[in-house]
Amino acid sequence: MASDDECLSGFDGGPANSIIIVEFIRRYHKQILESEELVSKKDDVICALKGYLSHPDFTTQKLEKCSPSAFPALVLWVKAVGQALTFLATEGRERELVEFKTLQAWLDSAKENGNQIEEGSAPSCKPDETTSSPSDFERSCLDMFEIADARFARAKMSEFQEFKAMANPPEAMGRVRDAVGVLVRAAGLTGA
C-alpha cells in the first residue's frame, strides 16, 4: 500500500463532497473499521475514502496505487453505512440523506474493480444558491449524524431485519446483507 503521504496529503482541507464520509469516519470508525471482519481492510478503506473523496484529481489509477483491494472495500463499507443511515432517518428528514443516497447510486453504477469511474464524476454534497457560507452548509450536512446518533442507540435487530427484507432488490441482498450485518454486530446491536 502507498504511504500515508501519497494517499492522504491535503485530506484535512478536502472540499464539501467529502464532508459526510469524513464525519462518519470520525464518529464511527471504532465500531465499523475496527470490527473483526473489516479490520484487514481498514487501511485500504481509510486510504480510499480520505484520498479519493478529498481530491477532485484523485484518479482511479492513484486509488489502485494505494491498494488493488481498496475500491471493493470502499463499496462494501459505504453500502453498510448508507443502508444504516437510510434506515435510521426519521420520517420527514429524508432530505438530509439525499447526498448519501446519491453517493450510493454513484458507487452502484461503477464497475466493482473501479476501472470505469470517470475522473471528477463523484457526486458532490453541494450547497444551493441560498446557502450563505460553507460553514452553514457544513453544519446542515452534519445535522443528520446527530439524528442518526440518537436513533442508532435505540435500534433493534428485528427492525434491521425488516428493513433489509424490504429495502433491497434480491440481486443486491447478499452483499448488502453481509455489510449491514457487520455494521449491526460492530455496534453491539445484537447483544453479542
mmCIF file of C-alpha atoms in Angstrom, residues 46-183:
data_model
loop_
_atom_site.group_PDB
_atom_site.id
_atom_site.type_symbol
_atom_site.label_atom_id
_atom_site.label_comp_id
_atom_site.label_asym_id
_atom_site.label_seq_id
_atom_site.Cartn_x
_atom_site.Cartn_y
_atom_site.Cartn_z
ATOM 1 C CA ILE A 46 -9.211 4.812 5.004
ATOM 2 C CA CYS A 47 -6.836 5.383 2.112
ATOM 3 C CA ALA A 48 -9.618 5.182 -0.453
ATOM 4 C CA LEU A 49 -12.038 7.412 1.421
ATOM 5 C CA LYS A 50 -9.626 10.083 2.547
ATOM 6 C CA GLY A 51 -7.718 10.136 -0.707
ATOM 7 C CA TYR A 52 -10.305 9.640 -3.445
ATOM 8 C CA LEU A 53 -13.135 11.667 -1.952
ATOM 9 C CA SER A 54 -10.920 14.520 -0.760
ATOM 10 C CA HIS A 55 -9.244 15.274 -4.077
ATOM 11 C CA PRO A 56 -11.008 16.067 -7.383
ATOM 12 C CA ASP A 57 -7.880 14.882 -9.197
ATOM 13 C CA PHE A 58 -7.567 11.643 -7.238
ATOM 14 C CA THR A 59 -7.844 9.254 -10.171
ATOM 15 C CA THR A 60 -8.716 5.575 -10.268
ATOM 16 C CA GLN A 61 -5.074 4.878 -11.034
ATOM 17 C CA LYS A 62 -3.986 6.632 -7.841
ATOM 18 C CA LEU A 63 -6.605 4.717 -5.893
ATOM 19 C CA GLU A 64 -5.249 1.455 -7.252
ATOM 20 C CA LYS A 65 -1.746 2.542 -6.276
ATOM 21 C CA CYS A 66 -2.918 2.610 -2.662
ATOM 22 C CA SER A 67 -4.142 -0.969 -2.942
ATOM 23 C CA PRO A 68 -5.817 -3.156 -5.577
ATOM 24 C CA SER A 69 -8.442 -4.084 -2.978
ATOM 25 C CA ALA A 70 -9.247 -0.529 -1.906
ATOM 26 C CA PHE A 71 -12.243 0.059 -4.170
ATOM 27 C CA PRO A 72 -14.180 -3.142 -3.363
ATOM 28 C CA ALA A 73 -13.614 -2.444 0.333
ATOM 29 C CA LEU A 74 -14.874 1.105 -0.154
ATOM 30 C CA VAL A 75 -18.025 -0.136 -1.879
ATOM 31 C CA LEU A 76 -18.734 -2.643 0.869
ATOM 32 C CA TRP A 77 -18.184 -0.122 3.641
ATOM 33 C CA VAL A 78 -20.185 2.704 2.105
ATOM 34 C CA LYS A 79 -23.091 0.369 1.381
ATOM 35 C CA ALA A 80 -23.184 -0.667 5.031
ATOM 36 C CA VAL A 81 -23.079 2.928 6.186
ATOM 37 C CA GLY A 82 -25.581 4.126 3.610
ATOM 38 C CA GLN A 83 -28.092 1.378 4.301
ATOM 39 C CA ALA A 84 -27.922 2.004 8.031
ATOM 40 C CA LEU A 85 -28.305 5.767 7.707
ATOM 41 C CA THR A 86 -31.233 5.367 5.322
ATOM 42 C CA PHE A 87 -32.939 3.127 7.851
ATOM 43 C CA LEU A 88 -32.158 5.470 10.742
ATOM 44 C CA ALA A 89 -33.613 8.564 9.077
ATOM 45 C CA THR A 90 -36.790 9.675 10.796
ATOM 46 C CA GLU A 91 -39.882 10.399 8.739
ATOM 47 C CA GLY A 92 -39.703 13.828 7.187
ATOM 48 C CA ARG A 93 -35.913 14.012 7.402
ATOM 49 C CA GLU A 94 -35.064 12.105 4.228
ATOM 50 C CA ARG A 95 -33.895 15.303 2.547
ATOM 51 C CA GLU A 96 -30.836 15.186 4.780
ATOM 52 C CA LEU A 97 -29.875 11.789 3.363
ATOM 53 C CA VAL A 98 -30.060 12.758 -0.309
ATOM 54 C CA GLU A 99 -26.319 13.306 -0.560
ATOM 55 C CA PHE A 100 -25.551 9.890 0.860
ATOM 56 C CA LYS A 101 -28.094 8.165 -1.378
ATOM 57 C CA THR A 102 -26.503 9.923 -4.353
ATOM 58 C CA LEU A 103 -23.128 8.565 -3.321
ATOM 59 C CA GLN A 104 -24.598 5.073 -3.053
ATOM 60 C CA ALA A 105 -26.100 5.337 -6.546
ATOM 61 C CA TRP A 106 -22.763 6.521 -7.917
ATOM 62 C CA LEU A 107 -20.956 3.565 -6.375
ATOM 63 C CA ASP A 108 -23.640 1.173 -7.632
ATOM 64 C CA SER A 109 -23.119 2.395 -11.185
ATOM 65 C CA ALA A 110 -19.361 1.826 -11.125
ATOM 66 C CA LYS A 111 -17.706 -1.453 -12.014
ATOM 67 C CA GLU A 112 -16.643 -3.496 -8.997
ATOM 68 C CA ASN A 113 -12.979 -3.027 -9.820
ATOM 69 C CA GLY A 114 -13.375 0.735 -10.082
ATOM 70 C CA ASN A 115 -11.879 0.957 -13.562
ATOM 71 C CA GLN A 116 -14.938 2.602 -15.077
ATOM 72 C CA ILE A 117 -15.107 5.581 -12.716
ATOM 73 C CA GLU A 118 -14.821 8.814 -14.644
ATOM 74 C CA GLU A 119 -12.448 11.360 -13.206
ATOM 75 C CA GLY A 120 -14.323 14.074 -11.355
ATOM 76 C CA SER A 121 -17.595 12.135 -11.528
ATOM 77 C CA ALA A 122 -18.043 11.574 -7.794
ATOM 78 C CA PRO A 123 -21.230 13.272 -6.594
ATOM 79 C CA SER A 124 -20.780 16.372 -4.501
ATOM 80 C CA CYS A 125 -22.650 17.492 -1.436
ATOM 81 C CA LYS A 126 -23.185 20.936 -2.917
ATOM 82 C CA PRO A 127 -24.725 23.957 -1.188
ATOM 83 C CA ASP A 128 -27.613 25.544 -3.038
ATOM 84 C CA GLU A 129 -27.582 29.175 -4.104
ATOM 85 C CA THR A 130 -29.260 30.285 -0.893
ATOM 86 C CA THR A 131 -26.538 28.872 1.342
ATOM 87 C CA SER A 132 -24.831 31.802 2.977
ATOM 88 C CA SER A 133 -21.451 30.235 3.626
ATOM 89 C CA PRO A 134 -19.559 26.923 3.547
ATOM 90 C CA SER A 135 -19.712 26.742 7.329
ATOM 91 C CA ASP A 136 -23.524 26.995 7.297
ATOM 92 C CA PHE A 137 -23.709 24.291 4.661
ATOM 93 C CA GLU A 138 -21.299 22.037 6.507
ATOM 94 C CA ARG A 139 -23.416 22.268 9.647
ATOM 95 C CA SER A 140 -26.538 21.335 7.682
ATOM 96 C CA CYS A 141 -24.775 18.256 6.254
ATOM 97 C CA LEU A 142 -23.614 17.111 9.664
ATOM 98 C CA ASP A 143 -27.022 17.543 11.320
ATOM 99 C CA MET A 144 -28.072 14.135 10.053
ATOM 100 C CA PHE A 145 -25.390 12.491 12.147
ATOM 101 C CA GLU A 146 -26.926 13.916 15.310
ATOM 102 C CA ILE A 147 -30.221 12.321 14.264
ATOM 103 C CA ALA A 148 -28.519 9.030 13.464
ATOM 104 C CA ASP A 149 -26.704 9.008 16.805
ATOM 105 C CA ALA A 150 -29.961 9.080 18.750
ATOM 106 C CA ARG A 151 -31.765 6.576 16.536
ATOM 107 C CA PHE A 152 -28.812 4.212 16.328
ATOM 108 C CA ALA A 153 -28.761 3.726 20.088
ATOM 109 C CA ARG A 154 -32.435 2.675 20.108
ATOM 110 C CA ALA A 155 -32.437 0.470 17.019
ATOM 111 C CA LYS A 156 -33.343 -3.203 17.446
ATOM 112 C CA MET A 157 -32.091 -6.128 15.414
ATOM 113 C CA SER A 158 -35.639 -7.017 14.368
ATOM 114 C CA GLU A 159 -36.019 -3.596 12.780
ATOM 115 C CA PHE A 160 -32.829 -4.100 10.809
ATOM 116 C CA GLN A 161 -34.065 -7.488 9.634
ATOM 117 C CA GLU A 162 -37.339 -5.969 8.447
ATOM 118 C CA PHE A 163 -35.522 -3.131 6.723
ATOM 119 C CA LYS A 164 -33.142 -5.467 4.921
ATOM 120 C CA ALA A 165 -36.032 -7.576 3.659
ATOM 121 C CA MET A 166 -37.937 -4.590 2.297
ATOM 122 C CA ALA A 167 -35.333 -2.141 1.056
ATOM 123 C CA ASN A 168 -33.024 -4.107 -1.195
ATOM 124 C CA PRO A 169 -33.545 -5.822 -4.547
ATOM 125 C CA PRO A 170 -32.822 -9.586 -4.426
ATOM 126 C CA GLU A 171 -29.727 -9.365 -6.599
ATOM 127 C CA ALA A 172 -28.123 -6.928 -4.149
ATOM 128 C CA MET A 173 -29.213 -8.637 -0.963
ATOM 129 C CA GLY A 174 -26.217 -10.892 -0.427
ATOM 130 C CA ARG A 175 -23.537 -8.270 -0.335
ATOM 131 C CA VAL A 176 -25.620 -5.622 1.412
ATOM 132 C CA ARG A 177 -26.933 -8.130 3.967
ATOM 133 C CA ASP A 178 -23.385 -9.063 4.892
ATOM 134 C CA ALA A 179 -22.301 -5.437 5.108
ATOM 135 C CA VAL A 180 -25.239 -4.378 7.258
ATOM 136 C CA GLY A 181 -24.678 -7.426 9.432
ATOM 137 C CA VAL A 182 -21.116 -6.312 10.058
ATOM 138 C CA LEU A 183 -22.340 -2.833 10.963
#
